[in-house]
Amino acid sequence: QQPVQSPQAVILREGEDAVINCSSSKALYSVHWYRQKHGEAPVFLMILLKGGEQKGHEKISASFNEKKQQSSLYLTASQLSYSGTYFCGTELPGNTPLVFGKGTRLSVIA
Amino acid sequence: GAVVSQHPSWVICKSGTSVKIECRSLDFQATTMFWYRQFPKQSLMLMATSNEGSKATYEQGVEKDKFLINHASLTLSTLTVTSAHPEDSSFYICSANAGTQYNEQFFGPGTRLTVL
């Protein structure tokens, strides 16, 4: 049931854009995105619900393709502070616990 | 936003001892809390779902007698690692469902357990 994230790692220069993908083999109710810095707990970024509702940060956008059970996180004009590991967490219908992907390690360099 | 705290933030113990980790929701009530375990450079693995006033629901492969969970109130869940061994060393993170429309989970800062 673990969602598959891609890419596993990406290196960007400041100002460049990145896309992180998350796909599931199950029909999803929602997709949650988190960013975790080394030694810290994950920080909430974005939620995408079945039906199109979203809640998240202004500078980060995401999409949820319900037919393909895929979500993509879009990071534009990256900053050094964007560095970290990004996890998607998928929720099945029925208020189930989140199941997290293996993460995408993003490094932004000057 | 909703705040979740964990205590202690780190603990070092000898093999064979038991360690209790507390997870508190500070500004909201959480009927459901979750306990995760994370090894270095790996994903968060759900260990159990903690329900206030009832028994926890453990994921497959997680030993109930080794990882005791007690959700005594709407703001407190505890995880006790009993008879800890070096292989139990890990980063333990709790999260709480704030019960909002979007069903967000808010994570505590984590507890790093090192068993010598």
mmCIF file of C-alpha atoms in Angstrom:
data_model
loop_
_atom_site.group_PDB
_atom_site.id
_atom_site.type_symbol
_atom_site.label_atom_id
_atom_site.label_comp_id
_atom_site.label_asym_id
_atom_site.label_seq_id
_atom_site.Cartn_x
_atom_site.Cartn_y
_atom_site.Cartn_z
ATOM 1 C CA GLN A 1 0.000 0.000 0.000
ATOM 2 C CA GLN A 2 3.007 2.297 0.270
ATOM 3 C CA PRO A 3 2.827 5.025 -2.369
ATOM 4 C CA VAL A 4 5.682 5.342 -4.813
ATOM 5 C CA GLN A 5 7.545 8.620 -4.955
ATOM 6 C CA SER A 6 9.775 9.876 -7.727
ATOM 7 C CA PRO A 7 12.427 10.993 -8.098
ATOM 8 C CA GLN A 8 14.306 9.603 -5.108
ATOM 9 C CA ALA A 9 16.577 12.607 -5.006
ATOM 10 C CA VAL A 10 17.055 15.856 -6.867
ATOM 11 C CA ILE A 11 19.589 18.675 -6.745
ATOM 12 C CA LEU A 12 18.556 22.171 -7.766
ATOM 13 C CA ARG A 13 20.171 25.548 -7.992
ATOM 14 C CA GLU A 14 18.386 28.426 -6.358
ATOM 15 C CA GLY A 15 15.565 29.680 -8.544
ATOM 16 C CA GLU A 16 15.022 26.424 -10.400
ATOM 17 C CA ASP A 17 11.794 24.463 -10.351
ATOM 18 C CA ALA A 18 11.108 20.891 -9.326
ATOM 19 C CA VAL A 19 8.263 18.414 -9.496
ATOM 20 C CA ILE A 20 7.850 15.519 -7.082
ATOM 21 C CA ASN A 21 5.434 12.741 -7.929
ATOM 22 C CA CYS A 22 3.485 10.336 -5.755
ATOM 23 C CA SER A 23 1.437 7.444 -7.072
ATOM 24 C CA SER A 24 -0.706 4.803 -5.465
ATOM 25 C CA SER A 25 -2.214 1.527 -6.562
ATOM 26 C CA LYS A 26 -5.264 2.148 -4.375
ATOM 27 C CA ALA A 27 -8.198 4.504 -4.776
ATOM 28 C CA LEU A 28 -7.344 7.453 -2.577
ATOM 29 C CA TYR A 29 -9.381 9.836 -0.471
ATOM 30 C CA SER A 30 -6.608 12.348 0.025
ATOM 31 C CA VAL A 31 -2.907 13.003 -0.419
ATOM 32 C CA HIS A 32 -0.875 14.857 2.187
ATOM 33 C CA TRP A 33 2.534 16.391 1.556
ATOM 34 C CA TYR A 34 5.161 16.999 4.226
ATOM 35 C CA ARG A 35 8.716 18.278 4.312
ATOM 36 C CA GLN A 36 11.191 16.976 6.841
ATOM 37 C CA LYS A 37 14.572 18.451 7.638
ATOM 38 C CA HIS A 38 17.310 16.349 9.136
ATOM 39 C CA GLY A 39 16.617 15.425 12.750
ATOM 40 C CA GLU A 40 13.270 17.182 12.818
ATOM 41 C CA ALA A 41 9.653 16.125 12.562
ATOM 42 C CA PRO A 42 7.744 16.419 9.289
ATOM 43 C CA VAL A 43 6.076 19.748 8.622
ATOM 44 C CA PHE A 44 2.722 19.914 6.888
ATOM 45 C CA LEU A 45 2.709 21.467 3.412
ATOM 46 C CA MET A 46 -0.418 20.577 1.512
ATOM 47 C CA ILE A 47 -3.513 18.429 1.454
ATOM 48 C CA LEU A 48 -5.364 17.436 -1.670
ATOM 49 C CA LEU A 49 -8.759 15.863 -1.372
ATOM 50 C CA LYS A 50 -10.744 13.767 -3.741
ATOM 51 C CA GLY A 51 -13.048 16.162 -5.483
ATOM 52 C CA GLY A 52 -10.530 18.903 -5.951
ATOM 53 C CA GLU A 53 -10.326 20.658 -2.607
ATOM 54 C CA GLN A 54 -6.888 21.801 -1.491
ATOM 55 C CA LYS A 55 -5.297 23.359 1.514
ATOM 56 C CA GLY A 56 -1.698 24.401 1.694
ATOM 57 C CA HIS A 57 0.985 27.022 1.421
ATOM 58 C CA GLU A 58 0.886 29.924 -0.989
ATOM 59 C CA LYS A 59 4.265 29.232 -2.570
ATOM 60 C CA ILE A 60 3.740 25.524 -3.057
ATOM 61 C CA SER A 61 1.203 24.017 -5.370
ATOM 62 C CA ALA A 62 0.118 20.496 -6.084
ATOM 63 C CA SER A 63 -2.237 18.495 -8.198
ATOM 64 C CA PHE A 64 -4.216 15.315 -7.647
ATOM 65 C CA ASN A 65 -5.231 13.135 -10.562
ATOM 66 C CA GLU A 66 -7.977 10.964 -9.127
ATOM 67 C CA LYS A 67 -8.212 8.722 -12.150
ATOM 68 C CA LYS A 68 -4.538 7.861 -12.069
ATOM 69 C CA GLN A 69 -4.263 8.039 -8.278
ATOM 70 C CA GLN A 70 -1.300 10.341 -8.653
ATOM 71 C CA SER A 71 -0.295 13.568 -7.018
ATOM 72 C CA SER A 72 2.456 15.983 -7.963
ATOM 73 C CA LEU A 73 4.059 18.665 -5.808
ATOM 74 C CA TYR A 74 5.353 21.709 -7.628
ATOM 75 C CA LEU A 75 8.187 23.737 -6.144
ATOM 76 C CA THR A 76 8.833 26.896 -8.107
ATOM 77 C CA ALA A 77 11.719 29.344 -7.827
ATOM 78 C CA SER A 78 13.350 27.141 -5.238
ATOM 79 C CA GLN A 79 15.079 28.644 -2.226
ATOM 80 C CA LEU A 80 17.790 27.204 -0.010
ATOM 81 C CA SER A 81 15.143 26.689 2.672
ATOM 82 C CA TYR A 82 13.315 24.236 0.421
ATOM 83 C CA SER A 83 16.011 21.637 1.035
ATOM 84 C CA GLY A 84 14.814 18.566 2.876
ATOM 85 C CA THR A 85 13.062 15.293 2.312
ATOM 86 C CA TYR A 86 9.550 15.475 0.949
ATOM 87 C CA PHE A 87 7.076 12.781 1.843
ATOM 88 C CA CYS A 88 3.655 12.143 0.457
ATOM 89 C CA GLY A 89 1.146 10.448 2.704
ATOM 90 C CA THR A 90 -1.876 8.784 1.216
ATOM 91 C CA GLU A 91 -5.211 8.279 2.904
ATOM 92 C CA LEU A 92 -7.750 5.711 1.794
ATOM 93 C CA PRO A 93 -11.504 6.279 2.179
ATOM 94 C CA GLY A 94 -12.767 5.573 5.667
ATOM 95 C CA ASN A 95 -10.532 7.800 7.817
ATOM 96 C CA THR A 96 -7.544 5.498 7.606
ATOM 97 C CA PRO A 97 -4.051 6.350 8.853
ATOM 98 C CA LEU A 98 -1.642 7.961 6.447
ATOM 99 C CA VAL A 99 0.808 5.709 4.658
ATOM 100 C CA PHE A 100 3.964 7.498 3.627
ATOM 101 C CA GLY A 101 6.141 7.075 0.574
ATOM 102 C CA LYS A 102 9.889 6.590 0.860
ATOM 103 C CA GLY A 103 10.551 10.262 0.355
ATOM 104 C CA THR A 104 12.276 12.506 -2.138
ATOM 105 C CA ARG A 105 15.479 14.188 -1.010
ATOM 106 C CA LEU A 106 15.678 17.714 -2.385
ATOM 107 C CA SER A 107 18.887 19.708 -2.155
ATOM 108 C CA VAL A 108 18.946 23.334 -3.214
ATOM 109 C CA ILE A 109 22.384 24.814 -3.728
ATOM 110 C CA ALA A 110 23.457 28.405 -4.219
ATOM 111 C CA GLY B 1 -2.021 25.895 13.910
ATOM 112 C CA ALA B 2 -2.354 22.819 16.059
ATOM 113 C CA VAL B 3 0.656 22.010 18.230
ATOM 114 C CA VAL B 4 1.810 18.572 19.292
ATOM 115 C CA SER B 5 4.586 18.093 21.812
ATOM 116 C CA GLN B 6 6.672 15.065 22.664
ATOM 117 C CA HIS B 7 8.733 14.304 25.722
ATOM 118 C CA PRO B 8 11.532 13.538 25.995
ATOM 119 C CA SER B 9 13.158 14.812 22.824
ATOM 120 C CA TRP B 10 15.944 12.283 23.231
ATOM 121 C CA VAL B 11 16.752 9.455 25.603
ATOM 122 C CA ILE B 12 19.645 7.077 26.075
ATOM 123 C CA CYS B 13 19.034 3.923 28.056
ATOM 124 C CA LYS B 14 20.625 0.605 28.855
ATOM 125 C CA SER B 15 19.477 -2.582 27.210
ATOM 126 C CA GLY B 16 16.649 -4.232 29.132
ATOM 127 C CA THR B 17 15.136 -1.065 30.552
ATOM 128 C CA SER B 18 11.780 0.430 29.642
ATOM 129 C CA VAL B 19 11.293 3.895 28.200
ATOM 130 C CA LYS B 20 8.100 5.963 28.146
ATOM 131 C CA ILE B 21 7.497 8.607 25.498
ATOM 132 C CA GLU B 22 4.679 11.132 25.891
ATOM 133 C CA CYS B 23 2.746 12.774 23.107
ATOM 134 C CA ARG B 24 0.495 15.720 23.897
ATOM 135 C CA SER B 25 -1.829 17.833 21.828
ATOM 136 C CA LEU B 26 -1.449 21.294 23.337
ATOM 137 C CA ASP B 27 -4.275 23.335 21.886
ATOM 138 C CA PHE B 28 -6.774 20.798 20.644
ATOM 139 C CA GLN B 29 -8.310 17.498 21.608
ATOM 140 C CA ALA B 30 -7.263 14.432 19.697
ATOM 141 C CA THR B 31 -9.374 11.324 19.832
ATOM 142 C CA THR B 32 -6.861 9.649 17.561
ATOM 143 C CA MET B 33 -3.102 9.795 17.676
ATOM 144 C CA PHE B 34 -0.582 7.869 15.630
ATOM 145 C CA TRP B 35 2.854 6.519 16.462
ATOM 146 C CA TYR B 36 5.514 6.250 13.784
ATOM 147 C CA ARG B 37 9.023 4.937 13.750
ATOM 148 C CA GLN B 38 11.697 6.246 11.427
ATOM 149 C CA PHE B 39 15.143 4.805 10.783
ATOM 150 C CA PRO B 40 17.854 7.058 9.335
ATOM 151 C CA LYS B 41 17.160 8.149 5.784
ATOM 152 C CA GLN B 42 14.004 6.070 5.642
ATOM 153 C CA SER B 43 10.311 6.739 5.581
ATOM 154 C CA LEU B 44 7.916 7.010 8.493
ATOM 155 C CA MET B 45 6.503 3.613 9.315
ATOM 156 C CA LEU B 46 3.183 3.555 11.130
ATOM 157 C CA MET B 47 3.394 1.464 14.275
ATOM 158 C CA ALA B 48 -0.035 1.907 15.769
ATOM 159 C CA THR B 49 -3.137 4.020 15.974
ATOM 160 C CA SER B 50 -3.942 5.212 19.464
ATOM 161 C CA ASN B 51 -7.594 5.730 20.314
ATOM 162 C CA GLU B 52 -8.705 7.575 23.417
ATOM 163 C CA GLY B 53 -10.449 5.270 25.822
ATOM 164 C CA SER B 54 -9.862 2.087 23.877
ATOM 165 C CA LYS B 55 -7.098 -0.277 22.860
ATOM 166 C CA ALA B 56 -4.593 0.776 20.271
ATOM 167 C CA THR B 57 -4.632 -0.714 16.817
ATOM 168 C CA TYR B 58 -1.232 -2.098 15.883
ATOM 169 C CA GLU B 59 0.163 -2.517 12.413
ATOM 170 C CA GLN B 60 1.217 -5.925 11.219
ATOM 171 C CA GLY B 61 4.594 -6.916 12.568
ATOM 172 C CA VAL B 62 4.552 -4.547 15.544
ATOM 173 C CA GLU B 63 4.724 -6.350 18.886
ATOM 174 C CA LYS B 64 1.909 -5.208 21.158
ATOM 175 C CA ASP B 65 3.638 -6.379 24.312
ATOM 176 C CA LYS B 66 6.839 -4.595 23.450
ATOM 177 C CA PHE B 67 5.346 -1.269 22.400
ATOM 178 C CA LEU B 68 2.658 -0.435 24.935
ATOM 179 C CA ILE B 69 0.357 2.415 23.998
ATOM 180 C CA ASN B 70 -1.992 4.175 26.378
ATOM 181 C CA HIS B 71 -4.295 6.986 25.280
ATOM 182 C CA ALA B 72 -5.471 8.086 28.690
ATOM 183 C CA SER B 73 -7.062 11.411 27.739
ATOM 184 C CA LEU B 74 -7.987 13.472 24.737
ATOM 185 C CA THR B 75 -4.649 15.264 24.898
ATOM 186 C CA LEU B 76 -2.194 12.567 25.921
ATOM 187 C CA SER B 77 -0.928 9.331 24.431
ATOM 188 C CA THR B 78 2.075 7.429 25.704
ATOM 189 C CA LEU B 79 4.314 4.860 24.068
ATOM 190 C CA THR B 80 6.336 2.605 26.339
ATOM 191 C CA VAL B 81 9.157 0.606 24.826
ATOM 192 C CA THR B 82 9.525 -2.333 27.179
ATOM 193 C CA SER B 83 12.777 -4.225 27.668
ATOM 194 C CA ALA B 84 14.480 -2.072 25.082
ATOM 195 C CA HIS B 85 17.300 -3.492 22.962
ATOM 196 C CA PRO B 86 19.760 -1.794 20.610
ATOM 197 C CA GLU B 87 17.625 -2.686 17.590
ATOM 198 C CA ASP B 88 14.851 -0.530 19.091
ATOM 199 C CA SER B 89 17.026 2.538 18.668
ATOM 200 C CA SER B 90 15.180 4.845 16.323
ATOM 201 C CA PHE B 91 13.358 8.139 15.898
ATOM 202 C CA TYR B 92 9.822 7.846 17.262
ATOM 203 C CA ILE B 93 7.289 10.412 16.097
ATOM 204 C CA CYS B 94 3.696 10.863 17.113
ATOM 205 C CA SER B 95 1.005 12.723 15.268
ATOM 206 C CA ALA B 96 -2.501 13.774 16.104
ATOM 207 C CA ASN B 97 -5.570 14.214 14.009
ATOM 208 C CA ALA B 98 -7.048 17.614 14.708
ATOM 209 C CA GLY B 99 -10.448 16.546 13.480
ATOM 210 C CA THR B 100 -10.678 19.341 10.972
ATOM 211 C CA GLN B 101 -12.454 19.238 7.649
ATOM 212 C CA TYR B 102 -9.216 18.350 5.922
ATOM 213 C CA ASN B 103 -8.181 15.663 8.399
ATOM 214 C CA GLU B 104 -4.687 17.075 8.771
ATOM 215 C CA GLN B 105 -2.209 15.284 10.922
ATOM 216 C CA PHE B 106 0.117 17.378 13.041
ATOM 217 C CA PHE B 107 3.399 15.848 14.054
ATOM 218 C CA GLY B 108 5.278 16.120 17.297
ATOM 219 C CA PRO B 109 8.990 16.982 17.234
ATOM 220 C CA GLY B 110 10.006 13.356 17.673
ATOM 221 C CA THR B 111 11.964 11.400 20.260
ATOM 222 C CA ARG B 112 15.341 9.926 19.457
ATOM 223 C CA LEU B 113 15.849 6.710 21.403
ATOM 224 C CA THR B 114 19.295 5.196 21.726
ATOM 225 C CA VAL B 115 19.610 1.862 23.492
ATOM 226 C CA LEU B 116 23.107 0.908 24.568
#
